Coordinates of C-alpha atoms in Angstrom, one line a residue:
M1 CA -2.0 19.0 59.6
K2 CA -3.5 22.0 57.8
M3 CA -6.4 19.8 56.6
N4 CA -7.1 18.6 60.2
I5 CA -7.2 22.3 61.4
A6 CA -9.5 23.3 58.6
L7 CA -11.9 20.4 59.3
G8 CA -11.8 21.2 63.0
L9 CA -12.7 24.9 62.4
R10 CA -15.5 23.9 60.1
A11 CA -16.9 21.5 62.7
L12 CA -16.7 24.2 65.3
A13 CA -18.4 26.8 63.1
L14 CA -21.2 24.2 62.4
A15 CA -21.6 23.5 66.1
M16 CA -21.8 27.2 66.9
A17 CA -24.4 27.7 64.2
F18 CA -26.6 25.0 65.6
T19 CA -26.2 26.4 69.1
A20 CA -27.2 29.9 68.0
A21 CA -30.3 28.8 66.0
P22 CA -33.7 29.3 67.7
A23 CA -34.9 26.2 69.4
F24 CA -38.5 27.1 69.6
A25 CA -39.5 24.0 67.6
D26 CA -38.1 21.7 70.3
E27 CA -38.9 23.8 73.4
P28 CA -42.1 23.6 75.3
V29 CA -44.2 26.5 74.1
K30 CA -45.1 29.2 76.7
I31 CA -47.4 32.1 75.8
G32 CA -48.3 35.2 77.8
F33 CA -51.8 36.8 77.6
V34 CA -51.6 40.3 79.1
V35 CA -54.8 42.3 79.7
K36 CA -55.5 45.8 81.0
Q37 CA -58.4 45.1 83.3
P38 CA -58.3 41.5 84.5
E39 CA -61.4 42.0 86.7
E40 CA -63.7 42.8 83.7
P41 CA -65.8 39.8 82.5
W42 CA -64.7 40.3 78.9
F43 CA -61.1 39.7 79.8
Q44 CA -62.0 36.8 82.1
D45 CA -63.7 35.2 79.1
E46 CA -60.7 35.8 76.8
W47 CA -58.5 34.1 79.4
K48 CA -60.9 31.2 79.6
Y49 CA -60.8 30.6 75.9
A50 CA -57.1 31.1 75.8
E51 CA -56.8 28.4 78.4
Q52 CA -58.9 26.1 76.2
A53 CA -56.4 26.7 73.4
A54 CA -53.5 25.9 75.7
K55 CA -55.1 22.7 76.8
E56 CA -55.8 21.6 73.2
K57 CA -52.4 22.4 71.9
G58 CA -50.4 21.5 75.0
F59 CA -48.7 24.9 75.6
T60 CA -48.4 26.8 78.9
L61 CA -50.5 30.0 79.2
V62 CA -49.2 32.8 81.5
K63 CA -52.1 35.2 82.4
I64 CA -51.0 38.7 83.5
G65 CA -53.1 41.7 84.5
A66 CA -51.3 45.0 83.7
P67 CA -53.5 48.1 84.3
D68 CA -50.8 50.7 83.7
G69 CA -47.7 51.2 81.5
G70 CA -45.1 50.3 84.1
Q71 CA -46.8 47.0 84.8
V72 CA -47.0 46.3 81.1
L73 CA -43.2 46.6 80.6
T74 CA -42.6 44.6 83.8
A75 CA -44.9 41.9 82.5
I76 CA -42.9 41.6 79.3
D77 CA -39.6 41.2 81.3
N78 CA -41.4 38.7 83.5
L79 CA -42.5 36.6 80.5
K80 CA -38.9 36.5 79.2
S81 CA -37.6 35.4 82.6
Q82 CA -40.2 32.5 82.5
H83 CA -38.9 31.5 79.1
A84 CA -42.0 32.5 77.1
Q85 CA -41.6 32.8 73.4
G86 CA -44.4 35.3 72.7
F87 CA -47.4 37.1 74.1
V88 CA -50.8 38.5 73.2
I89 CA -51.7 41.8 74.8
C90 CA -54.5 44.3 75.3
T91 CA -52.7 47.3 76.5
P92 CA -54.1 49.9 79.0
D93 CA -52.8 52.7 76.7
V94 CA -52.3 52.2 72.9
K95 CA -49.8 55.0 72.9
L96 CA -47.4 52.6 74.6
G97 CA -47.0 51.0 71.2
P98 CA -43.4 51.9 70.5
S99 CA -42.3 51.0 74.0
I100 CA -44.1 47.6 73.9
V101 CA -42.7 46.8 70.4
A102 CA -39.1 47.7 71.5
K103 CA -39.4 45.7 74.8
A104 CA -40.7 42.6 73.0
K105 CA -37.9 42.9 70.4
M106 CA -35.3 43.3 73.1
N107 CA -36.6 40.2 74.9
H108 CA -36.9 38.2 71.6
L109 CA -40.7 37.7 72.2
K110 CA -43.2 37.5 69.4
L111 CA -46.0 40.1 69.8
M112 CA -49.6 40.1 68.8
T113 CA -52.3 42.6 70.0
V114 CA -56.0 42.0 70.7
D115 CA -59.0 44.4 71.1
D116 CA -57.0 47.6 71.2
R117 CA -54.4 48.3 68.4
L118 CA -51.0 49.8 69.2
V119 CA -50.3 53.2 67.7
D120 CA -47.0 54.9 67.0
G121 CA -45.8 58.4 68.0
A122 CA -48.0 60.0 65.3
G123 CA -51.1 58.1 66.5
K124 CA -51.1 55.7 63.5
P125 CA -51.6 52.0 63.8
I126 CA -48.4 49.9 64.1
E127 CA -49.2 47.7 61.2
S128 CA -46.2 45.4 61.7
V129 CA -47.8 43.9 64.8
P130 CA -50.5 41.4 64.0
H131 CA -53.9 42.4 65.5
M132 CA -57.3 41.0 66.1
G133 CA -59.9 43.6 66.9
I134 CA -63.4 44.7 66.4
S135 CA -64.8 46.7 63.5
A136 CA -65.5 49.5 66.1
S137 CA -67.5 51.8 63.9
K138 CA -69.7 49.0 62.5
I139 CA -70.4 47.6 65.9
G140 CA -71.3 51.2 67.0
E141 CA -73.7 51.5 64.0
Q142 CA -75.4 48.2 65.1
V143 CA -75.9 49.7 68.5
G144 CA -77.4 52.9 67.2
Q145 CA -79.7 51.1 64.8
A146 CA -80.9 48.7 67.5
I147 CA -81.8 51.8 69.7
A148 CA -83.5 53.6 66.8
D149 CA -85.5 50.5 65.9
E150 CA -86.7 49.9 69.5
M151 CA -87.6 53.6 69.9
K152 CA -89.7 53.4 66.8
K153 CA -91.4 50.2 68.0
R154 CA -92.3 51.9 71.3
G155 CA -93.5 55.0 69.5
W156 CA -91.2 57.4 71.4
K157 CA -90.9 60.9 70.1
P158 CA -87.2 61.7 69.5
E159 CA -87.6 65.3 70.7
E160 CA -88.7 63.9 74.1
T161 CA -85.8 61.5 74.4
G162 CA -82.2 62.1 75.6
A163 CA -79.3 59.9 74.6
L164 CA -76.5 59.2 77.0
R165 CA -73.1 58.9 75.2
I166 CA -70.9 57.3 77.9
S167 CA -67.6 58.3 76.4
Y168 CA -64.0 57.4 76.8
D169 CA -62.5 59.3 73.9
Q170 CA -58.8 58.7 74.9
L171 CA -59.3 55.2 73.6
P172 CA -59.7 55.3 69.8
T173 CA -61.8 52.1 69.8
A174 CA -64.2 53.6 72.3
K175 CA -64.7 56.8 70.2
D176 CA -65.2 54.8 67.0
R177 CA -67.9 52.8 68.7
T178 CA -69.8 55.8 70.1
D179 CA -69.4 57.8 66.8
G180 CA -70.8 54.8 64.9
A181 CA -73.9 54.8 67.3
I182 CA -74.4 58.5 66.8
A183 CA -74.2 58.1 63.0
S184 CA -77.0 55.5 63.0
L185 CA -79.2 57.4 65.5
T186 CA -79.0 60.7 63.6
A187 CA -79.5 59.0 60.2
A188 CA -82.7 57.6 61.7
G189 CA -83.8 61.1 62.6
F190 CA -82.6 61.5 66.2
P191 CA -81.8 65.1 67.1
K192 CA -78.1 65.6 67.6
A193 CA -78.8 68.3 70.2
N194 CA -80.4 65.6 72.4
I195 CA -77.2 63.5 72.6
I196 CA -75.5 64.2 75.9
N197 CA -71.8 63.5 76.3
A198 CA -71.0 61.8 79.7
P199 CA -67.3 61.1 79.9
Q200 CA -66.2 58.4 82.3
A201 CA -62.8 58.3 84.1
K202 CA -62.4 54.6 83.7
T203 CA -64.1 51.9 81.6
D204 CA -66.1 50.3 84.3
T205 CA -69.7 50.4 85.6
E206 CA -69.0 52.6 88.6
N207 CA -67.4 55.4 86.6
A208 CA -70.2 55.1 83.9
F209 CA -72.8 55.4 86.7
N210 CA -71.1 58.6 88.0
A211 CA -70.9 60.1 84.5
A212 CA -74.5 59.2 83.6
N213 CA -75.9 60.4 87.0
I214 CA -74.5 63.9 86.4
A215 CA -75.8 64.0 82.8
I216 CA -79.4 62.9 83.8
T217 CA -79.5 65.3 86.7
Q218 CA -78.5 68.2 84.4
N219 CA -81.1 67.4 81.8
P220 CA -84.5 66.9 83.6
K221 CA -86.6 67.8 80.5
F222 CA -86.4 64.3 78.8
K223 CA -89.3 61.8 79.3
H224 CA -87.2 58.9 78.0
W225 CA -83.5 58.0 77.9
V226 CA -81.3 55.8 75.7
A227 CA -77.7 54.9 76.4
F228 CA -74.7 53.6 74.5
G229 CA -70.9 53.4 75.2
L230 CA -67.7 51.4 74.9
N231 CA -69.0 48.2 76.5
D232 CA -71.7 46.5 78.5
E233 CA -70.3 47.9 81.7
A234 CA -70.6 51.5 80.5
V235 CA -74.3 51.0 79.5
L236 CA -75.1 49.1 82.8
G237 CA -73.7 52.1 84.7
A238 CA -76.1 54.4 82.8
V239 CA -79.0 52.1 83.4
R240 CA -78.3 52.0 87.1
A241 CA -78.1 55.8 87.2
A242 CA -81.3 56.1 85.3
E243 CA -83.1 53.7 87.7
G244 CA -82.1 56.0 90.5
R245 CA -83.9 58.8 88.7
G246 CA -87.0 56.8 88.1
F247 CA -86.3 55.7 84.6
R248 CA -86.9 51.9 84.2
A249 CA -87.5 49.3 81.5
D250 CA -90.5 51.2 80.0
N251 CA -88.7 54.5 79.5
M252 CA -85.0 53.5 79.2
I253 CA -83.2 51.7 76.3
G254 CA -79.6 50.8 76.9
V255 CA -77.6 48.8 74.3
G256 CA -74.2 47.6 75.2
I257 CA -71.3 46.0 73.4
G258 CA -69.7 42.6 74.3
G259 CA -72.4 40.2 75.3
S260 CA -70.5 39.8 78.5
K261 CA -71.4 38.0 81.7
S262 CA -72.6 41.3 83.0
A263 CA -75.1 41.5 80.2
L264 CA -76.2 37.8 80.6
N265 CA -76.8 38.4 84.3
E266 CA -79.0 41.4 83.5
F267 CA -81.1 39.4 81.0
A268 CA -81.4 36.6 83.6
K269 CA -83.2 38.9 86.1
G270 CA -86.8 38.1 86.9
E271 CA -88.0 41.5 85.4
P272 CA -86.7 43.4 82.4
T273 CA -84.5 46.4 83.1
G274 CA -83.5 49.4 81.0
F275 CA -80.6 47.2 79.6
F276 CA -82.4 46.3 76.4
G277 CA -79.7 44.5 74.5
S278 CA -76.0 44.0 73.7
V279 CA -74.1 43.5 70.5
L280 CA -72.4 40.2 71.2
I281 CA -68.8 40.0 70.2
S282 CA -67.0 36.8 70.6
P283 CA -64.5 36.6 73.4
K284 CA -63.9 33.0 72.2
R285 CA -62.4 34.3 68.9
H286 CA -60.4 37.0 70.7
G287 CA -59.0 34.6 73.3
Y288 CA -58.9 31.3 71.6
E289 CA -57.9 32.3 68.0
T290 CA -55.2 34.7 69.1
S291 CA -53.7 32.1 71.3
I292 CA -53.8 29.5 68.5
D293 CA -52.3 32.0 66.1
M294 CA -49.4 32.8 68.5
Y295 CA -48.8 29.0 69.1
E296 CA -48.6 28.4 65.3
W297 CA -46.2 31.4 64.9
I298 CA -43.9 30.1 67.6
K299 CA -44.1 26.4 66.8
N300 CA -44.4 26.4 63.0
D301 CA -43.2 29.9 62.0
K302 CA -46.7 30.6 60.6
A303 CA -47.3 34.3 61.2
P304 CA -50.8 35.4 62.0
P305 CA -52.8 37.6 59.6
A306 CA -51.8 41.2 59.8
L307 CA -55.3 42.4 60.7
T308 CA -58.5 40.5 61.7
L309 CA -61.7 42.5 62.4
T310 CA -64.7 40.8 64.0
T311 CA -68.4 41.8 64.0
G312 CA -71.3 41.1 66.3
R313 CA -74.9 40.1 66.7
L314 CA -77.6 41.9 68.7
I315 CA -78.8 39.9 71.7
T316 CA -81.8 40.6 73.9
R317 CA -83.6 38.8 76.7
G318 CA -85.7 37.0 74.0
N319 CA -82.9 35.6 71.7
V320 CA -79.8 35.5 73.9
A321 CA -79.7 31.7 74.2
D322 CA -80.2 31.0 70.5
V323 CA -77.6 33.6 69.3
R324 CA -75.0 32.4 71.7
K325 CA -75.5 28.8 70.6
E326 CA -75.2 29.9 66.9
M327 CA -71.9 31.6 67.7
G328 CA -70.4 28.6 69.5
L329 CA -70.7 30.0 73.0

């Protein structure tokens, strides 16, 4: 009798153990991809390549736009209710890091970040969360070098040239990019006093236009302008503002970051504009590879690399098709 009871208890314990064990290996994989500004071309491209990964691997992709902290936390709960097992996120505010990590843990969701890295209460990167981002300072240095090279080619005098720094310093990645551009420009002999800070309220073209318009109006002494910022949209805003003040392709050099659809549309125009170039970073890597990494983590318990940093290539009207082809775009 006692042996039968013991065997029964052992069988019950074994059954409970199997019931409690994660079933990710047998469940259909569902992955969230949360972005802060779904209307921006960069994030649209990331989603497009994430969908390519989903099609190839056979998982379900849930695309969510979350432009503020409340919507981020709601999105995480929403993913749990849809039986997702993990998500990739570019948060609207990196200081939400502890809240995002806690919410993901509470909902038993694997978490990976893209583009912007989460920070803790002390402002330090949360290294326990796998991240794919851009080597922001190096990208910025590429931008500054491209501007300096083109100025030299055109024979512009630095003292007659103003530089628009379209800034968004509350985002560490943005500050690193513009600081990198300044480092390259000043190393090439550009006067630091001629760099005009133009802070934008949001990281879009309209807000960049407003910031640049004020800066150009307040500094009428310059014969030429150059512009750099967080992304293509920031520089396009500066270019449009400069056009309104009579500065066109022959006396404006704007170099963006991203190689986005906005940049491609600018290069496709019949006549050149002040948007000279963009450092192309690959939305395919950031959308496709992060989604594949998350899938492998869920399906095969293969954790992504702790940190992956990508770099870029300068594209202009003259080389855009060739460079995109080389980068698999």
